[in-house]
Short mmCIF file of C-alpha atoms and ligand atoms in Angstrom, two decimals:
data_model
loop_
_atom_site.label_atom_id
_atom_site.label_comp_id
_atom_site.label_asym_id
_atom_site.label_seq_id
_atom_site.Cartn_x
_atom_site.Cartn_y
_atom_site.Cartn_z
CA MET A 1 57.60 -28.73 -1.61
CA ASN A 2 56.13 -25.28 -1.54
CA GLN A 3 52.37 -25.71 -1.24
CA ASP A 4 51.70 -22.09 -0.39
CA ARG A 5 51.09 -20.20 -3.62
CA ARG A 6 51.65 -16.80 -2.01
CA PHE A 7 55.37 -17.48 -1.81
CA VAL A 8 58.00 -18.02 -4.50
CA PHE A 9 61.11 -20.13 -4.12
CA ASP A 10 62.99 -19.81 -7.38
CA ALA A 11 65.67 -17.26 -6.49
CA GLY A 12 68.33 -19.95 -6.59
CA THR A 13 69.19 -19.51 -2.91
CA LEU A 14 67.13 -19.47 0.28
CA ALA A 15 68.51 -16.08 1.41
CA LEU A 16 67.13 -14.37 -1.71
CA ASP A 17 63.91 -16.37 -1.44
CA LEU A 18 63.42 -14.66 1.91
CA LEU A 19 64.00 -11.24 0.29
CA ASN A 20 61.29 -12.15 -2.20
CA THR A 21 58.68 -11.94 0.52
CA TRP A 22 58.70 -8.26 -0.45
CA ARG A 23 56.82 -7.94 -3.69
CA LEU A 24 55.51 -5.08 -5.76
CA ASP A 25 51.75 -4.63 -5.85
CA GLY A 26 51.11 -1.70 -8.20
CA ASP A 27 53.38 1.02 -6.86
CA LEU A 28 53.39 -0.32 -3.33
CA VAL A 29 55.77 -2.78 -1.75
CA GLN A 30 53.71 -5.52 -0.16
CA ASP A 31 55.16 -7.50 2.75
CA LEU A 32 54.09 -11.16 2.64
CA LEU A 33 55.34 -11.62 6.20
CA GLY A 34 52.87 -9.31 7.87
CA SER A 35 51.94 -11.58 10.77
CA PRO A 36 53.49 -14.37 12.87
CA GLU A 37 51.22 -16.82 11.01
CA ASP A 38 52.65 -15.64 7.68
CA GLY A 39 56.15 -16.17 9.09
CA LEU A 40 55.36 -19.75 10.14
CA ALA A 41 53.70 -20.44 6.78
CA TRP A 42 56.77 -19.16 4.90
CA LEU A 43 59.18 -21.21 7.01
CA THR A 44 57.07 -24.33 6.46
CA ALA A 45 56.89 -23.67 2.71
CA ALA A 46 60.68 -23.23 2.75
CA GLY A 47 61.05 -26.73 4.21
CA LEU A 48 61.59 -25.51 7.80
CA PRO A 49 58.39 -26.71 9.52
CA VAL A 50 58.92 -25.04 12.86
CA GLU A 51 55.41 -25.91 14.08
CA ALA A 52 56.08 -29.61 13.61
CA TRP A 53 59.55 -29.41 15.14
CA PHE A 54 58.68 -27.24 18.16
CA PRO A 55 54.90 -27.51 18.75
CA ALA A 56 55.03 -26.12 22.29
CA PHE A 57 57.19 -23.18 21.25
CA SER A 58 55.34 -22.19 18.11
CA SER A 59 51.84 -22.49 19.58
CA SER A 60 52.59 -19.68 22.05
CA PRO A 61 51.65 -16.26 20.57
CA PRO A 62 54.63 -14.39 22.14
CA ASN A 63 57.02 -17.02 20.76
CA ARG A 64 55.46 -16.82 17.32
CA ARG A 65 56.02 -13.07 17.45
CA ILE A 66 59.66 -13.51 18.52
CA LEU A 67 60.33 -15.92 15.67
CA LEU A 68 58.71 -13.57 13.14
CA ASP A 69 60.79 -10.65 14.45
CA GLU A 70 63.96 -12.73 14.15
CA ALA A 71 63.02 -13.69 10.56
CA LEU A 72 62.31 -10.04 9.70
CA TRP A 73 65.65 -8.92 11.15
CA LEU A 74 67.37 -11.64 9.17
CA ARG A 75 65.59 -10.50 6.01
CA GLN A 76 66.73 -6.92 6.64
CA ASP A 77 70.32 -8.14 7.18
CA ILE A 78 70.18 -10.16 3.95
CA PHE A 79 68.93 -7.06 2.15
CA VAL A 80 71.88 -5.01 3.46
CA ILE A 81 74.34 -7.79 2.58
CA THR A 82 72.89 -8.11 -0.94
CA GLN A 83 73.07 -4.37 -1.51
CA SER A 84 76.68 -4.33 -0.29
CA LEU A 85 77.70 -7.26 -2.51
CA VAL A 86 76.11 -5.71 -5.59
CA ALA A 87 77.88 -2.41 -4.83
CA GLY A 88 81.21 -4.24 -4.42
CA LYS A 89 81.48 -3.32 -0.75
CA LEU A 90 81.85 -5.20 2.51
CA PRO A 91 78.61 -5.38 4.53
CA PRO A 92 78.63 -3.27 7.72
CA PRO A 93 80.17 -5.07 10.75
CA GLN A 94 76.89 -4.96 12.69
CA THR A 95 75.16 -6.85 9.87
CA VAL A 96 77.90 -9.50 9.83
CA HIS A 97 77.60 -9.73 13.61
CA ALA A 98 73.82 -10.19 13.35
CA LEU A 99 74.26 -12.98 10.82
CA ASN A 100 76.86 -14.67 13.02
CA ARG A 101 74.38 -14.69 15.89
CA ILE A 102 72.25 -17.10 13.89
CA LEU A 103 75.13 -18.97 12.25
CA ILE A 104 76.46 -20.08 15.64
CA GLU A 105 73.08 -21.60 16.50
CA SER A 106 73.02 -25.32 16.03
CA GLY A 107 71.25 -26.37 12.89
CA ARG A 108 71.01 -30.07 12.17
CA SER A 109 72.96 -32.16 14.62
CA PHE A 110 74.90 -35.27 13.74
CA ARG A 111 75.62 -38.43 15.71
CA LEU A 112 77.64 -41.57 15.22
CA HIS A 113 76.04 -44.90 16.14
CA SER A 114 77.71 -48.28 16.45
CA VAL A 115 75.80 -50.98 14.61
CA VAL A 116 76.60 -54.47 15.83
CA ILE A 117 75.98 -57.17 13.26
CA THR A 118 74.97 -60.68 14.40
CA SER A 119 77.44 -63.43 13.74
CA GLU A 120 74.98 -65.09 11.37
CA GLU A 121 74.63 -61.94 9.30
CA LYS A 122 78.39 -61.59 9.31
CA ARG A 123 78.68 -65.09 7.91
CA ASN A 124 75.85 -64.85 5.37
CA GLU A 125 76.17 -61.28 4.20
CA ARG A 126 79.89 -60.82 4.86
CA ILE A 127 79.42 -57.55 6.68
CA GLN A 128 81.16 -56.31 9.81
CA ASP A 129 80.20 -54.19 12.81
CA GLN A 130 80.14 -50.65 11.60
CA LEU A 131 79.67 -47.02 12.46
CA VAL A 132 76.68 -45.20 10.97
CA LEU A 133 76.37 -41.44 10.79
CA SER A 134 72.85 -40.15 11.33
CA SER A 135 71.49 -36.63 11.52
CA ASP A 136 68.67 -35.27 13.60
CA GLU A 137 65.88 -34.08 11.40
CA HIS A 138 65.60 -30.69 13.00
CA PRO A 139 67.71 -28.08 14.78
CA SER A 140 68.15 -28.25 18.52
CA SER A 141 67.04 -24.66 19.16
CA GLU A 142 64.20 -22.50 17.88
CA LEU A 143 66.54 -19.81 16.56
CA GLY A 144 68.45 -22.59 14.81
CA VAL A 145 65.42 -22.94 12.52
CA LEU A 146 66.70 -19.83 10.74
CA GLN A 147 70.25 -21.16 10.42
CA PRO A 148 69.86 -22.61 6.88
CA ILE A 149 68.73 -19.17 5.69
CA ALA A 150 71.67 -17.42 7.42
CA LEU A 151 74.02 -20.04 5.98
CA SER A 152 72.61 -19.42 2.53
CA ALA A 153 73.32 -15.67 3.02
CA ALA A 154 76.84 -16.43 4.23
CA LEU A 155 77.53 -18.60 1.16
CA LEU A 156 76.07 -15.92 -1.08
CA ALA A 157 78.52 -13.42 0.46
CA THR A 158 81.55 -15.69 0.25
CA GLU A 159 81.09 -17.87 -2.82
CA ALA A 160 78.67 -16.26 -5.28
CA ASN A 161 79.79 -13.99 -8.09
CA PRO A 162 78.25 -10.60 -7.14
CA LEU A 163 77.63 -9.86 -10.85
CA ARG A 164 75.18 -12.75 -10.81
CA ILE A 165 73.11 -11.37 -7.96
CA ARG A 166 70.37 -9.42 -9.71
CA GLN A 167 66.92 -8.01 -9.47
CA CYS A 168 64.27 -8.96 -12.03
CA ALA A 169 64.45 -6.83 -15.20
CA SER A 170 60.68 -6.30 -15.22
CA GLU A 171 59.64 -2.77 -14.23
CA ASP A 172 56.87 -4.01 -12.00
CA CYS A 173 58.84 -6.67 -10.15
CA ILE A 174 61.44 -6.37 -7.39
CA TYR A 175 62.30 -10.04 -6.92
CA TRP A 176 65.94 -10.94 -6.49
CA PHE A 177 67.70 -14.00 -7.88
CA LEU A 178 71.12 -15.59 -8.17
CA ASP A 179 71.84 -16.34 -11.80
CA THR A 180 73.14 -19.90 -11.85
CA SER A 181 72.55 -20.34 -15.59
CA LYS A 182 75.43 -21.41 -17.83
CA SER A 183 75.24 -18.29 -19.99
CA GLY A 184 74.90 -15.94 -17.01
CA ARG A 185 72.26 -13.93 -18.88
CA ARG A 186 69.19 -14.60 -16.78
CA ARG A 187 67.10 -11.42 -16.64
CA TRP A 188 63.83 -12.50 -15.09
CA CYS A 189 62.86 -13.78 -11.67
CA SER A 190 61.03 -16.48 -13.61
CA MET A 191 60.06 -16.98 -17.25
CA ALA A 192 56.53 -17.92 -16.23
CA ARG A 193 55.95 -14.78 -14.14
CA CYS A 194 57.87 -11.99 -15.87
CA GLY A 195 59.86 -13.35 -18.85
CA ASN A 196 56.88 -14.45 -20.95
CA ARG A 197 54.97 -11.27 -20.17
CA ALA A 198 57.93 -9.17 -21.37
CA LYS A 199 58.23 -11.29 -24.54
CA VAL A 200 54.55 -10.80 -25.37
CA ALA A 201 54.82 -7.03 -24.73
CA LYS A 202 57.88 -6.82 -27.01
CA HIS A 203 56.06 -8.80 -29.71
CA TYR A 204 53.10 -6.38 -29.66
CA ARG A 205 55.40 -3.35 -29.62
CA GLN A 206 57.16 -4.63 -32.74
CA ARG A 207 53.87 -5.43 -34.51
CA SER A 208 52.42 -2.02 -33.80
CA THR A 209 55.55 -0.16 -34.99
CA PRO A 210 54.72 1.50 -38.35
CA LEU A 211 56.93 0.32 -41.21
ZN1 ZN B 301 60.00 -10.70 -11.96
#
């Protein structure tokens, strides 16, 4: 669960959630990933707790910087991909190449285990020796931490309807989202943030219009 109230995770896909670390503050674009600590906080809020998975790696300042830089490059690549999709074009080859660099990293790893059942259990519970598939909780490399985000971008590029990739209709919001609603008419990044505000503004505009 996202405990960090600075960040929003309602874009409908992790790749666009990462884009939404750019937000509008007045006329200025504010970057919520301004420091390595912000990067680690965002990854943790996104369910990728790199500090817990790789304590030795993430406690080293140069490594924290490297991971932030990788996340920022990925965000830039996702931005380029999103722009290309919306424009009905293929993303530039170098952007695809950059995404592939992370996609080939190992994310979660899987393993088969043999479970041998005692003869008593076999008799009483009528179960046999069996194979169980388990997954490691975390990726096997630090760069692999970013793999779920890259995968989300890859699925956005290959499976999403580009007409459903949109930016919030509010003038003072630049958040992106993937419209997964049935009607396909979602206009706001979230009702709570922008939709209700727009409704109230429209209501007052109508009331103040002379008859
Ligand atoms: Zn919005």
